Amino acid sequence: MIDKFVAIADAFEGVADGSTILIGGFGASGEPTQLIDALVEQGAKDLTMVANGAGAGGDFGISRLIEHKRVRKVICSFPGRKALVFAEQHKAGEVELEIVPQGTIAERIRAGGAGIPAFYTATSAGTLLGEGKPTEVFDGVTYVLERAIKADLALIEAWNGDRWGNLTYRSTGRNFNPIMAMAAELTVVQVQHKVELGDLDPETIITPGVFVNRMVHIPHGNPPKF
Amino acid sequence: MIDKFVAIADAFEGVADGSTILIGGFGASGEPTQLIDALVEQGAKDLTMVANGAGAGGDFGISRLIEHKRVRKVICSFPGRKALVFAEQHKAGEVELEIVPQGTIAERIRAGGAGIPAFYTATSAGTLLGEGKPTEVFDGVTYVLERAIKADLALIEAWNGDRWGNLTYRSTGRNFNPIMAMAAELTVVQVQHKVELGDLDPETIITPGVFVNRMVHIPHGNPPKF
Amino acid sequence: MTDKLLFENVKPRSRVEIAKRVAQDVTAGWCINLGIGIPTMIADYVPASAEVIFHSENGILGMGTAPSEADQDPWLINAGKQYASLVTGAAIIHHADSFAIARGGHLDLCVLGAYQVSQNGDLANWAIDGGESAPAVGGAMDLAVGAKRVWLLMTHLSKAGVAKLTENCSYPLTAAGCVKRIYTDYAVIDVTENGFEAIELVDGMTIEQLQRIVDAPIRMA
Amino acid sequence: MTDKLLFENVKPRSRVEIAKRVAQDVTAGWCINLGIGIPTMIADYVPASAEVIFHSENGILGMGTAPSEADQDPWLINAGKQYASLVTGAAIIHHADSFAIARGGHLDLCVLGAYQVSQNGDLANWAIDGGESAPAVGGAMDLAVGAKRVWLLMTHLSKAGVAKLTENCSYPLTAAGCVKRIYTDYAVIDVTENGFEAIELVDGMTIEQLQRIVDAPIRMA
């Protein structure tokens, strides 16, 4: 019987130092905050973290992971004004930063999950962020070649989940979570509600269980106010 | 007030000879059969048709469009053994054929809708279908460059639709329909059920109305038995 | 904008007034993304009856007005990370689909702010010099290259009094040649093949006065 | 397969028996795509308790057994365009997502038929000579390059009596170097860095006999 639910203490068993990790969420909405705490507990370091931002401040979530100096490099679109811990470490040269346009980071992650190693986009062509990347002209327009992002680990927040790993999300808590779930060797999910297999309508499942490896039932309630 | 519902007689107003058209469906499931009839009626010819197959036989759907000699070129993954009219016209040199692997045709259409002009895939590398296409090696694996498919017109079948064009599909009737809806200048949909705006749960809409231009309410029932 | 008038007898539009002016040019039924900050205000001046569909790049199609405090839902925020609401007919999508909409040309309009805009429509709105310790681009580049129309809502002069409409942008570009129209405190200006063309001046303003605060040739359309 | 025995005292496996043999090697919980035709039969021999998740490339994850005529739903078909069913826990997806699963390495196994397979794992199963008036590839190429494991279910000899396991494929390739294991009427064969290695022969069969129907060197593992 497939049962992907594990205890939170076992959620990150085997995660190695130096891993590339994806963290879902946009702002505090859909951020797998309790999983991040567990990853801090597990101790993996020298991480390359791919997320939309670099922390919403406070001592939770991405900010906490960075505060505990587990992150060597941040790949994100918008570090965020409240990402003070990150800003400090970045200024001190302790954390590298790669800024990627938000749509490009989303598409690179989706490509990683979909077996597309690289694709062209007009985004960033002729700008600082496109510098040094191969370009190609199609139908008179210049496009930049972007590489897929594949990760060792993804941390996902979802609303409902069954033991096969089928997931639904809540409102804008969806954001990067479904595409990140596709793009990692090990996808770990925290779900608000553990539901029975068959409770989710096959037509409304957003992430099929095939993308999910481990699940933790954490009825943690609402994201913190920001 | 946005109301995309039109009479079937007006569904293809302005469609020009020589258009590239996408037709949803896989087998008879999710094929916009009544729309195809209306397109035959409208009269556009010299069409380049992109679909999974080249007709399921009988005098309906894609087979009918081809029988009426409206199609100059077929781009598909699997013409199908029942596509006798197509086979005849292809043998006589009246219809061109471009065979594309099913996953590649799906991804090319999605790319067309997503503003990605081209992408790399391992599919068809080192095979007849990859011949003549640019290749690139990433991490030791050879990939083929595939171009996006963008169309003038898409014919879509859906289960529920509201006046903004928000859509849901039924079971495997979903297939190519949601990605084709994204990739055309003019997307025309036949829906089984016309529902009120707000009847569809925002979290379970598969195709948001932004991709849809015209809708026709055709409660045509089940696909024909095959 | 300073309290002192830059030109005698010419009252510049306030940000709210510019937002209202943009709203007048919005066509009913359009799908629109409003950039974070001032552009967001435009939504307040588009009548609900127009059924404009607002896109927020974090996954909303059909965003409504800001909710009252009682109605704030921490699961429902916009791209500026403010509390949001959904209108009847809204849809929720994930980030890759949301940017497929932006990049794929499905937005009828995107309204952004700007640090600089050049006479050929180059836009600079994400970084001052590229040397910031941590610049933040967000979705600006994808929106700028993808939307059918990019309009700007901006003041003519920076806080330091420097013209933002220029021959060439000195700040790092967001996207090249993307801007179609500019709504400012003094005028509405089209970016044409022949450079800047004003299509409307505020009351009392002359094209000669406008030229004094534009660092490139500008003429009436 | 002819009625006459090819080798005295060696009874080749029927297609059903090969399908059963493949089913024995399937690991519980795997996500599996079974190619159109004979491979589909494997599903009948995997116990439901194994909770193997069958993928059909037209958009099903969690396909069940063929429905009785009374339960046939024209909206629910598989990649072979036969009526299908869903198991508890199934999900419906669109074509791009379905092939993201195939191409993206999310299938633990894909079982296909073959016209030819070479000693380095090249697969030919979609066209005889590339000169057909209308060849049909379907999803075979995407599945072959994307699945974590590609196994074949096939007979050793073509209807014309020609060996299908060869040094080099003469038919157009589906994908290069993708095949890991071959289940045939006479043996189970791994494709290794050193070519074909039989890991199991049917009762009474010898490796020398097997070599006579394989057009490339083969040895016991």
mmCIF file with all atom_site columns, N, CA, C and O in Angstrom, chain C residues 158-202:
data_model
loop_
_atom_site.group_PDB
_atom_site.id
_atom_site.type_symbol
_atom_site.label_atom_id
_atom_site.label_alt_id
_atom_site.label_comp_id
_atom_site.label_asym_id
_atom_site.label_entity_id
_atom_site.label_seq_id
_atom_site.pdbx_PDB_ins_code
_atom_site.Cartn_x
_atom_site.Cartn_y
_atom_site.Cartn_z
_atom_site.occupancy
_atom_site.B_iso_or_equiv
_atom_site.pdbx_formal_charge
_atom_site.auth_seq_id
_atom_site.auth_comp_id
_atom_site.auth_asym_id
_atom_site.auth_atom_id
_atom_site.pdbx_PDB_model_num
ATOM 1   N N  . SER C 1 158 ? 12.361 62.941 -11.785 1.00 0.00 ? 158 SER C N  1
ATOM 2   C CA . SER C 1 158 ? 12.696 62.176 -10.589 1.00 0.00 ? 158 SER C CA 1
ATOM 3   C C  . SER C 1 158 ? 12.672 63.102 -9.384  1.00 0.00 ? 158 SER C C  1
ATOM 4   O O  . SER C 1 158 ? 12.585 64.326 -9.535  1.00 0.00 ? 158 SER C O  1
ATOM 5   N N  . LYS C 1 159 ? 12.759 62.546 -8.200  1.00 0.00 ? 159 LYS C N  1
ATOM 6   C CA . LYS C 1 159 ? 12.795 63.383 -6.988  1.00 0.00 ? 159 LYS C CA 1
ATOM 7   C C  . LYS C 1 159 ? 13.936 64.381 -7.057  1.00 0.00 ? 159 LYS C C  1
ATOM 8   O O  . LYS C 1 159 ? 13.844 65.490 -6.543  1.00 0.00 ? 159 LYS C O  1
ATOM 9   N N  . ALA C 1 160 ? 15.011 63.989 -7.717  1.00 0.00 ? 160 ALA C N  1
ATOM 10  C CA . ALA C 1 160 ? 16.166 64.882 -7.856  1.00 0.00 ? 160 ALA C CA 1
ATOM 11  C C  . ALA C 1 160 ? 15.978 65.891 -8.988  1.00 0.00 ? 160 ALA C C  1
ATOM 12  O O  . ALA C 1 160 ? 16.867 66.700 -9.266  1.00 0.00 ? 160 ALA C O  1
ATOM 13  N N  . GLY C 1 161 ? 14.803 65.823 -9.655  1.00 0.00 ? 161 GLY C N  1
ATOM 14  C CA . GLY C 1 161 ? 14.523 66.805 -10.701 1.00 0.00 ? 161 GLY C CA 1
ATOM 15  C C  . GLY C 1 161 ? 15.077 66.450 -12.072 1.00 0.00 ? 161 GLY C C  1
ATOM 16  O O  . GLY C 1 161 ? 15.148 67.300 -12.963 1.00 0.00 ? 161 GLY C O  1
ATOM 17  N N  . VAL C 1 162 ? 15.456 65.206 -12.264 1.00 0.00 ? 162 VAL C N  1
ATOM 18  C CA . VAL C 1 162 ? 16.014 64.786 -13.547 1.00 0.00 ? 162 VAL C CA 1
ATOM 19  C C  . VAL C 1 162 ? 14.892 64.227 -14.442 1.00 0.00 ? 162 VAL C C  1
ATOM 20  O O  . VAL C 1 162 ? 14.006 63.519 -13.958 1.00 0.00 ? 162 VAL C O  1
ATOM 21  N N  . ALA C 1 163 ? 14.949 64.556 -15.734 1.00 0.00 ? 163 ALA C N  1
ATOM 22  C CA . ALA C 1 163 ? 13.932 64.077 -16.675 1.00 0.00 ? 163 ALA C CA 1
ATOM 23  C C  . ALA C 1 163 ? 14.002 62.563 -16.810 1.00 0.00 ? 163 ALA C C  1
ATOM 24  O O  . ALA C 1 163 ? 15.083 61.989 -16.965 1.00 0.00 ? 163 ALA C O  1
ATOM 25  N N  . LYS C 1 164 ? 12.843 61.916 -16.759 1.00 0.00 ? 164 LYS C N  1
ATOM 26  C CA . LYS C 1 164 ? 12.785 60.453 -16.873 1.00 0.00 ? 164 LYS C CA 1
ATOM 27  C C  . LYS C 1 164 ? 12.532 60.017 -18.309 1.00 0.00 ? 164 LYS C C  1
ATOM 28  O O  . LYS C 1 164 ? 12.780 58.872 -18.658 1.00 0.00 ? 164 LYS C O  1
ATOM 29  N N  . LEU C 1 165 ? 11.964 60.928 -19.134 1.00 0.00 ? 165 LEU C N  1
ATOM 30  C CA . LEU C 1 165 ? 11.802 60.628 -20.564 1.00 0.00 ? 165 LEU C CA 1
ATOM 31  C C  . LEU C 1 165 ? 13.080 61.095 -21.249 1.00 0.00 ? 165 LEU C C  1
ATOM 32  O O  . LEU C 1 165 ? 13.397 62.295 -21.235 1.00 0.00 ? 165 LEU C O  1
ATOM 33  N N  . THR C 1 166 ? 13.813 60.155 -21.840 1.00 0.00 ? 166 THR C N  1
ATOM 34  C CA . THR C 1 166 ? 15.151 60.470 -22.322 1.00 0.00 ? 166 THR C CA 1
ATOM 35  C C  . THR C 1 166 ? 15.412 59.901 -23.711 1.00 0.00 ? 166 THR C C  1
ATOM 36  O O  . THR C 1 166 ? 14.623 59.115 -24.223 1.00 0.00 ? 166 THR C O  1
ATOM 37  N N  . GLU C 1 167 ? 16.555 60.333 -24.280 1.00 0.00 ? 167 GLU C N  1
ATOM 38  C CA . GLU C 1 167 ? 16.956 59.746 -25.563 1.00 0.00 ? 167 GLU C CA 1
ATOM 39  C C  . GLU C 1 167 ? 17.341 58.283 -25.387 1.00 0.00 ? 167 GLU C C  1
ATOM 40  O O  . GLU C 1 167 ? 16.918 57.420 -26.145 1.00 0.00 ? 167 GLU C O  1
ATOM 41  N N  . ASN C 1 168 ? 18.165 58.036 -24.400 1.00 0.00 ? 168 ASN C N  1
ATOM 42  C CA . ASN C 1 168 ? 18.587 56.668 -24.099 1.00 0.00 ? 168 ASN C CA 1
ATOM 43  C C  . ASN C 1 168 ? 18.572 56.462 -22.598 1.00 0.00 ? 168 ASN C C  1
ATOM 44  O O  . ASN C 1 168 ? 19.003 57.348 -21.845 1.00 0.00 ? 168 ASN C O  1
ATOM 45  N N  . CYS C 1 169 ? 18.121 55.314 -22.174 1.00 0.00 ? 169 CYS C N  1
ATOM 46  C CA . CYS C 1 169 ? 18.102 55.031 -20.739 1.00 0.00 ? 169 CYS C CA 1
ATOM 47  C C  . CYS C 1 169 ? 19.531 54.825 -20.246 1.00 0.00 ? 169 CYS C C  1
ATOM 48  O O  . CYS C 1 169 ? 20.311 54.110 -20.884 1.00 0.00 ? 169 CYS C O  1
ATOM 49  N N  . SER C 1 170 ? 19.864 55.436 -19.120 1.00 0.00 ? 170 SER C N  1
ATOM 50  C CA . SER C 1 170 ? 21.167 55.179 -18.510 1.00 0.00 ? 170 SER C CA 1
ATOM 51  C C  . SER C 1 170 ? 21.060 54.091 -17.449 1.00 0.00 ? 170 SER C C  1
ATOM 52  O O  . SER C 1 170 ? 22.044 53.462 -17.093 1.00 0.00 ? 170 SER C O  1
ATOM 53  N N  . TYR C 1 171 ? 19.861 53.862 -16.962 1.00 0.00 ? 171 TYR C N  1
ATOM 54  C CA . TYR C 1 171 ? 19.652 52.792 -15.979 1.00 0.00 ? 171 TYR C CA 1
ATOM 55  C C  . TYR C 1 171 ? 19.507 51.451 -16.698 1.00 0.00 ? 171 TYR C C  1
ATOM 56  O O  . TYR C 1 171 ? 19.182 51.401 -17.881 1.00 0.00 ? 171 TYR C O  1
ATOM 57  N N  . PRO C 1 172 ? 19.708 50.361 -15.978 1.00 0.00 ? 172 PRO C N  1
ATOM 58  C CA . PRO C 1 172 ? 19.565 49.024 -16.611 1.00 0.00 ? 172 PRO C CA 1
ATOM 59  C C  . PRO C 1 172 ? 18.151 48.828 -17.151 1.00 0.00 ? 172 PRO C C  1
ATOM 60  O O  . PRO C 1 172 ? 17.171 49.164 -16.488 1.00 0.00 ? 172 PRO C O  1
ATOM 61  N N  . LEU C 1 173 ? 18.059 48.284 -18.350 1.00 0.00 ? 173 LEU C N  1
ATOM 62  C CA . LEU C 1 173 ? 16.758 48.106 -18.992 1.00 0.00 ? 173 LEU C CA 1
ATOM 63  C C  . LEU C 1 173 ? 15.942 46.981 -18.352 1.00 0.00 ? 173 LEU C C  1
ATOM 64  O O  . LEU C 1 173 ? 16.482 45.972 -17.903 1.00 0.00 ? 173 LEU C O  1
ATOM 65  N N  . THR C 1 174 ? 14.636 47.193 -18.374 1.00 0.00 ? 174 THR C N  1
ATOM 66  C CA . THR C 1 174 ? 13.683 46.124 -18.051 1.00 0.00 ? 174 THR C CA 1
ATOM 67  C C  . THR C 1 174 ? 13.364 45.361 -19.330 1.00 0.00 ? 174 THR C C  1
ATOM 68  O O  . THR C 1 174 ? 13.342 44.129 -19.349 1.00 0.00 ? 174 THR C O  1
ATOM 69  N N  . ALA C 1 175 ? 13.107 46.104 -20.393 1.00 0.00 ? 175 ALA C N  1
ATOM 70  C CA . ALA C 1 175 ? 12.900 45.505 -21.713 1.00 0.00 ? 175 ALA C CA 1
ATOM 71  C C  . ALA C 1 175 ? 13.098 46.597 -22.743 1.00 0.00 ? 175 ALA C C  1
ATOM 72  O O  . ALA C 1 175 ? 12.850 47.782 -22.477 1.00 0.00 ? 175 ALA C O  1
ATOM 73  N N  . ALA C 1 176 ? 13.524 46.184 -23.928 1.00 0.00 ? 176 ALA C N  1
ATOM 74  C CA . ALA C 1 176 ? 13.795 47.144 -24.993 1.00 0.00 ? 176 ALA C CA 1
ATOM 75  C C  . ALA C 1 176 ? 12.546 47.379 -25.830 1.00 0.00 ? 176 ALA C C  1
ATOM 76  O O  . ALA C 1 176 ? 11.812 46.437 -26.153 1.00 0.00 ? 176 ALA C O  1
ATOM 77  N N  . GLY C 1 177 ? 12.297 48.628 -26.165 1.00 0.00 ? 177 GLY C N  1
ATOM 78  C CA . GLY C 1 177 ? 11.264 48.961 -27.145 1.00 0.00 ? 177 GLY C CA 1
ATOM 79  C C  . GLY C 1 177 ? 9.863  48.481 -26.822 1.00 0.00 ? 177 GLY C C  1
ATOM 80  O O  . GLY C 1 177 ? 9.081  48.195 -27.728 1.00 0.00 ? 177 GLY C O  1
ATOM 81  N N  . CYS C 1 178 ? 9.518  48.400 -25.562 1.00 0.00 ? 178 CYS C N  1
ATOM 82  C CA . CYS C 1 178 ? 8.232  47.800 -25.194 1.00 0.00 ? 178 CYS C CA 1
ATOM 83  C C  . CYS C 1 178 ? 7.134  48.821 -24.908 1.00 0.00 ? 178 CYS C C  1
ATOM 84  O O  . CYS C 1 178 ? 5.948  48.491 -24.964 1.00 0.00 ? 178 CYS C O  1
ATOM 85  N N  . VAL C 1 179 ? 7.498  50.075 -24.589 1.00 0.00 ? 179 VAL C N  1
ATOM 86  C CA . VAL C 1 179 ? 6.498  51.035 -24.103 1.00 0.00 ? 179 VAL C CA 1
ATOM 87  C C  . VAL C 1 179 ? 5.731  51.663 -25.262 1.00 0.00 ? 179 VAL C C  1
ATOM 88  O O  . VAL C 1 179 ? 6.324  52.093 -26.253 1.00 0.00 ? 179 VAL C O  1
ATOM 89  N N  . LYS C 1 180 ? 4.398  51.688 -25.134 1.00 0.00 ? 180 LYS C N  1
ATOM 90  C CA . LYS C 1 180 ? 3.555  52.264 -26.180 1.00 0.00 ? 180 LYS C CA 1
ATOM 91  C C  . LYS C 1 180 ? 3.019  53.650 -25.783 1.00 0.00 ? 180 LYS C C  1
ATOM 92  O O  . LYS C 1 180 ? 2.822  54.519 -26.629 1.00 0.00 ? 180 LYS C O  1
ATOM 93  N N  . ARG C 1 181 ? 2.735  53.863 -24.505 1.00 0.00 ? 181 ARG C N  1
ATOM 94  C CA . ARG C 1 181 ? 2.122  55.122 -24.074 1.00 0.00 ? 181 ARG C CA 1
ATOM 95  C C  . ARG C 1 181 ? 2.542  55.452 -22.645 1.00 0.00 ? 181 ARG C C  1
ATOM 96  O O  . ARG C 1 181 ? 2.762  54.548 -21.838 1.00 0.00 ? 181 ARG C O  1
ATOM 97  N N  . ILE C 1 182 ? 2.633  56.763 -22.389 1.00 0.00 ? 182 ILE C N  1
ATOM 98  C CA . ILE C 1 182 ? 3.098  57.230 -21.080 1.00 0.00 ? 182 ILE C CA 1
ATOM 99  C C  . ILE C 1 182 ? 2.104  58.242 -20.521 1.00 0.00 ? 182 ILE C C  1
ATOM 100 O O  . ILE C 1 182 ? 1.774  59.223 -21.198 1.00 0.00 ? 182 ILE C O  1
ATOM 101 N N  . TYR C 1 183 ? 1.605  57.973 -19.333 1.00 0.00 ? 183 TYR C N  1
ATOM 102 C CA . TYR C 1 183 ? 0.707  58.897 -18.632 1.00 0.00 ? 183 TYR C CA 1
ATOM 103 C C  . TYR C 1 183 ? 1.498  59.577 -17.519 1.00 0.00 ? 183 TYR C C  1
ATOM 104 O O  . TYR C 1 183 ? 2.016  58.884 -16.637 1.00 0.00 ? 183 TYR C O  1
ATOM 105 N N  . THR C 1 184 ? 1.594  60.891 -17.588 1.00 0.00 ? 184 THR C N  1
ATOM 106 C CA . THR C 1 184 ? 2.404  61.600 -16.593 1.00 0.00 ? 184 THR C CA 1
ATOM 107 C C  . THR C 1 184 ? 1.599  62.684 -15.896 1.00 0.00 ? 184 THR C C  1
ATOM 108 O O  . THR C 1 184 ? 0.412  62.866 -16.159 1.00 0.00 ? 184 THR C O  1
ATOM 109 N N  . ASP C 1 185 ? 2.295  63.418 -15.049 1.00 0.00 ? 185 ASP C N  1
ATOM 110 C CA . ASP C 1 185 ? 1.651  64.515 -14.325 1.00 0.00 ? 185 ASP C CA 1
ATOM 111 C C  . ASP C 1 185 ? 1.339  65.700 -15.241 1.00 0.00 ? 185 ASP C C  1
ATOM 112 O O  . ASP C 1 185 ? 0.531  66.560 -14.892 1.00 0.00 ? 185 ASP C O  1
ATOM 113 N N  . TYR C 1 186 ? 1.938  65.735 -16.433 1.00 0.00 ? 186 TYR C N  1
ATOM 114 C CA . TYR C 1 186 ? 1.718  66.877 -17.335 1.00 0.00 ? 186 TYR C CA 1
ATOM 115 C C  . TYR C 1 186 ? 1.119  66.517 -18.700 1.00 0.00 ? 186 TYR C C  1
ATOM 116 O O  . TYR C 1 186 ? 0.695  67.409 -19.434 1.00 0.00 ? 186 TYR C O  1
ATOM 117 N N  . ALA C 1 187 ? 1.130  65.234 -19.060 1.00 0.00 ? 187 ALA C N  1
ATOM 118 C CA . ALA C 1 187 ? 0.725  64.911 -20.428 1.00 0.00 ? 187 ALA C CA 1
ATOM 119 C C  . ALA C 1 187 ? 0.441  63.420 -20.602 1.00 0.00 ? 187 ALA C C  1
ATOM 120 O O  . ALA C 1 187 ? 0.724  62.620 -19.711 1.00 0.00 ? 187 ALA C O  1
ATOM 121 N N  . VAL C 1 188 ? -0.149 63.126 -21.748 1.00 0.00 ? 188 VAL C N  1
ATOM 122 C CA . VAL C 1 188 ? -0.242 61.737 -22.211 1.00 0.00 ? 188 VAL C CA 1
ATOM 123 C C  . VAL C 1 188 ? 0.569  61.677 -23.500 1.00 0.00 ? 188 VAL C C  1
ATOM 124 O O  . VAL C 1 188 ? 0.356  62.490 -24.411 1.00 0.00 ? 188 VAL C O  1
ATOM 125 N N  . ILE C 1 189 ? 1.514  60.755 -23.540 1.00 0.00 ? 189 ILE C N  1
ATOM 126 C CA . ILE C 1 189 ? 2.516  60.758 -24.598 1.00 0.00 ? 189 ILE C CA 1
ATOM 127 C C  . ILE C 1 189 ? 2.587  59.375 -25.245 1.00 0.00 ? 189 ILE C C  1
ATOM 128 O O  . ILE C 1 189 ? 2.701  58.367 -24.550 1.00 0.00 ? 189 ILE C O  1
ATOM 129 N N  . ASP C 1 190 ? 2.515  59.339 -26.558 1.00 0.00 ? 190 ASP C N  1
ATOM 130 C CA . ASP C 1 190 ? 2.704  58.077 -27.272 1.00 0.00 ? 190 ASP C CA 1
ATOM 131 C C  . ASP C 1 190 ? 4.168  57.917 -27.653 1.00 0.00 ? 190 ASP C C  1
ATOM 132 O O  . ASP C 1 190 ? 4.847  58.907 -27.983 1.00 0.00 ? 190 ASP C O  1
ATOM 133 N N  . VAL C 1 191 ? 4.637  56.672 -27.631 1.00 0.00 ? 191 VAL C N  1
ATOM 134 C CA . VAL C 1 191 ? 5.967  56.377 -28.146 1.00 0.00 ? 191 VAL C CA 1
ATOM 135 C C  . VAL C 1 191 ? 5.757  55.856 -29.569 1.00 0.00 ? 191 VAL C C  1
ATOM 136 O O  . VAL C 1 191 ? 5.131  54.819 -29.766 1.00 0.00 ? 191 VAL C O  1
ATOM 137 N N  . THR C 1 192 ? 6.229  56.640 -30.535 1.00 0.00 ? 192 THR C N  1
ATOM 138 C CA . THR C 1 192 ? 5.987  56.294 -31.937 1.00 0.00 ? 192 THR C CA 1
ATOM 139 C C  . THR C 1 192 ? 7.305  55.972 -32.632 1.00 0.00 ? 192 THR C C  1
ATOM 140 O O  . THR C 1 192 ? 8.382  56.096 -32.037 1.00 0.00 ? 192 THR C O  1
ATOM 141 N N  . GLU C 1 193 ? 7.198  55.599 -33.877 1.00 0.00 ? 193 GLU C N  1
ATOM 142 C CA . GLU C 1 193 ? 8.413  55.358 -34.661 1.00 0.00 ? 193 GLU C CA 1
ATOM 143 C C  . GLU C 1 193 ? 9.256  56.623 -34.762 1.00 0.00 ? 193 GLU C C  1
ATOM 144 O O  . GLU C 1 193 ? 10.464 56.555 -35.007 1.00 0.00 ? 193 GLU C O  1
ATOM 145 N N  . ASN C 1 194 ? 8.602  57.757 -34.592 1.00 0.00 ? 194 ASN C N  1
ATOM 146 C CA . ASN C 1 194 ? 9.326  59.039 -34.647 1.00 0.00 ? 194 ASN C CA 1
ATOM 147 C C  . ASN C 1 194 ? 9.625  59.599 -33.258 1.00 0.00 ? 194 ASN C C  1
ATOM 148 O O  . ASN C 1 194 ? 9.846  60.798 -33.112 1.00 0.00 ? 194 ASN C O  1
ATOM 149 N N  . GLY C 1 195 ? 9.556  58.770 -32.259 1.00 0.00 ? 195 GLY C N  1
ATOM 150 C CA . GLY C 1 195 ? 9.873  59.224 -30.916 1.00 0.00 ? 195 GLY C CA 1
ATOM 151 C C  . GLY C 1 195 ? 8.642  59.641 -30.137 1.00 0.00 ? 195 GLY C C  1
ATOM 152 O O  . GLY C 1 195 ? 7.519  59.191 -30.424 1.00 0.00 ? 195 GLY C O  1
ATOM 153 N N  . PHE C 1 196 ? 8.846  60.527 -29.153 1.00 0.00 ? 196 PHE C N  1
ATOM 154 C CA . PHE C 1 196 ? 7.752  60.936 -28.264 1.00 0.00 ? 196 PHE C CA 1
ATOM 155 C C  . PHE C 1 196 ? 6.779  61.869 -28.978 1.00 0.00 ? 196 PHE C C  1
ATOM 156 O O  . PHE C 1 196 ? 7.180  62.852 -29.598 1.00 0.00 ? 196 PHE C O  1
ATOM 157 N N  . GLU C 1 197 ? 5.485  61.579 -28.874 1.00 0.00 ? 197 GLU C N  1
ATOM 158 C CA . GLU C 1 197 ? 4.441  62.460 -29.387 1.00 0.00 ? 197 GLU C CA 1
ATOM 159 C C  . GLU C 1 197 ? 3.365  62.632 -28.319 1.00 0.00 ? 197 GLU C C  1
ATOM 160 O O  . GLU C 1 197 ? 2.702  61.656 -27.931 1.00 0.00 ? 197 GLU C O  1
ATOM 161 N N  . ALA C 1 198 ? 3.199  63.875 -27.869 1.00 0.00 ? 198 ALA C N  1
ATOM 162 C CA . ALA C 1 198 ? 2.171  64.152 -26.853 1.00 0.00 ? 198 ALA C CA 1
ATOM 163 C C  . ALA C 1 198 ? 0.799  64.122 -27.512 1.00 0.00 ? 198 ALA C C  1
ATOM 164 O O  . ALA C 1 198 ? 0.601  64.715 -28.573 1.00 0.00 ? 198 ALA C O  1
ATOM 165 N N  . ILE C 1 199 ? -0.125 63.420 -26.911 1.00 0.00 ? 199 ILE C N  1
ATOM 166 C CA . ILE C 1 199 ? -1.487 63.409 -27.455 1.00 0.00 ? 199 ILE C CA 1
ATOM 167 C C  . ILE C 1 199 ? -2.432 64.211 -26.573 1.00 0.00 ? 199 ILE C C  1
ATOM 168 O O  . ILE C 1 199 ? -3.564 64.449 -26.944 1.00 0.00 ? 199 ILE C O  1
ATOM 169 N N  . GLU C 1 200 ? -1.928 64.650 -25.416 1.00 0.00 ? 200 GLU C N  1
ATOM 170 C CA . GLU C 1 200 ? -2.784 65.432 -24.514 1.00 0.00 ? 200 GLU C CA 1
ATOM 171 C C  . GLU C 1 200 ? -1.887 66.144 -23.503 1.00 0.00 ? 200 GLU C C  1
ATOM 172 O O  . GLU C 1 200 ? -0.947 65.542 -22.988 1.00 0.00 ? 200 GLU C O  1
ATOM 173 N N  . LEU C 1 201 ? -2.184 67.440 -23.277 1.00 0.00 ? 201 LEU C N  1
ATOM 174 C CA . LEU C 1 201 ? -1.448 68.195 -22.249 1.00 0.00 ? 201 LEU C CA 1
ATOM 175 C C  . LEU C 1 201 ? -2.444 68.609 -21.171 1.00 0.00 ? 201 LEU C C  1
ATOM 176 O O  . LEU C 1 201 ? -3.634 68.792 -21.454 1.00 0.00 ? 201 LEU C O  1
ATOM 177 N N  . VAL C 1 202 ? -1.965 68.756 -19.942 1.00 0.00 ? 202 VAL C N  1
ATOM 178 C CA . VAL C 1 202 ? -2.881 69.246 -18.903 1.00 0.00 ? 202 VAL C CA 1
ATOM 179 C C  . VAL C 1 202 ? -3.211 70.702 -19.185 1.00 0.00 ? 202 VAL C C  1
ATOM 180 O O  . VAL C 1 202 ? -2.495 71.388 -19.940 1.00 0.00 ? 202 VAL C O  1
#
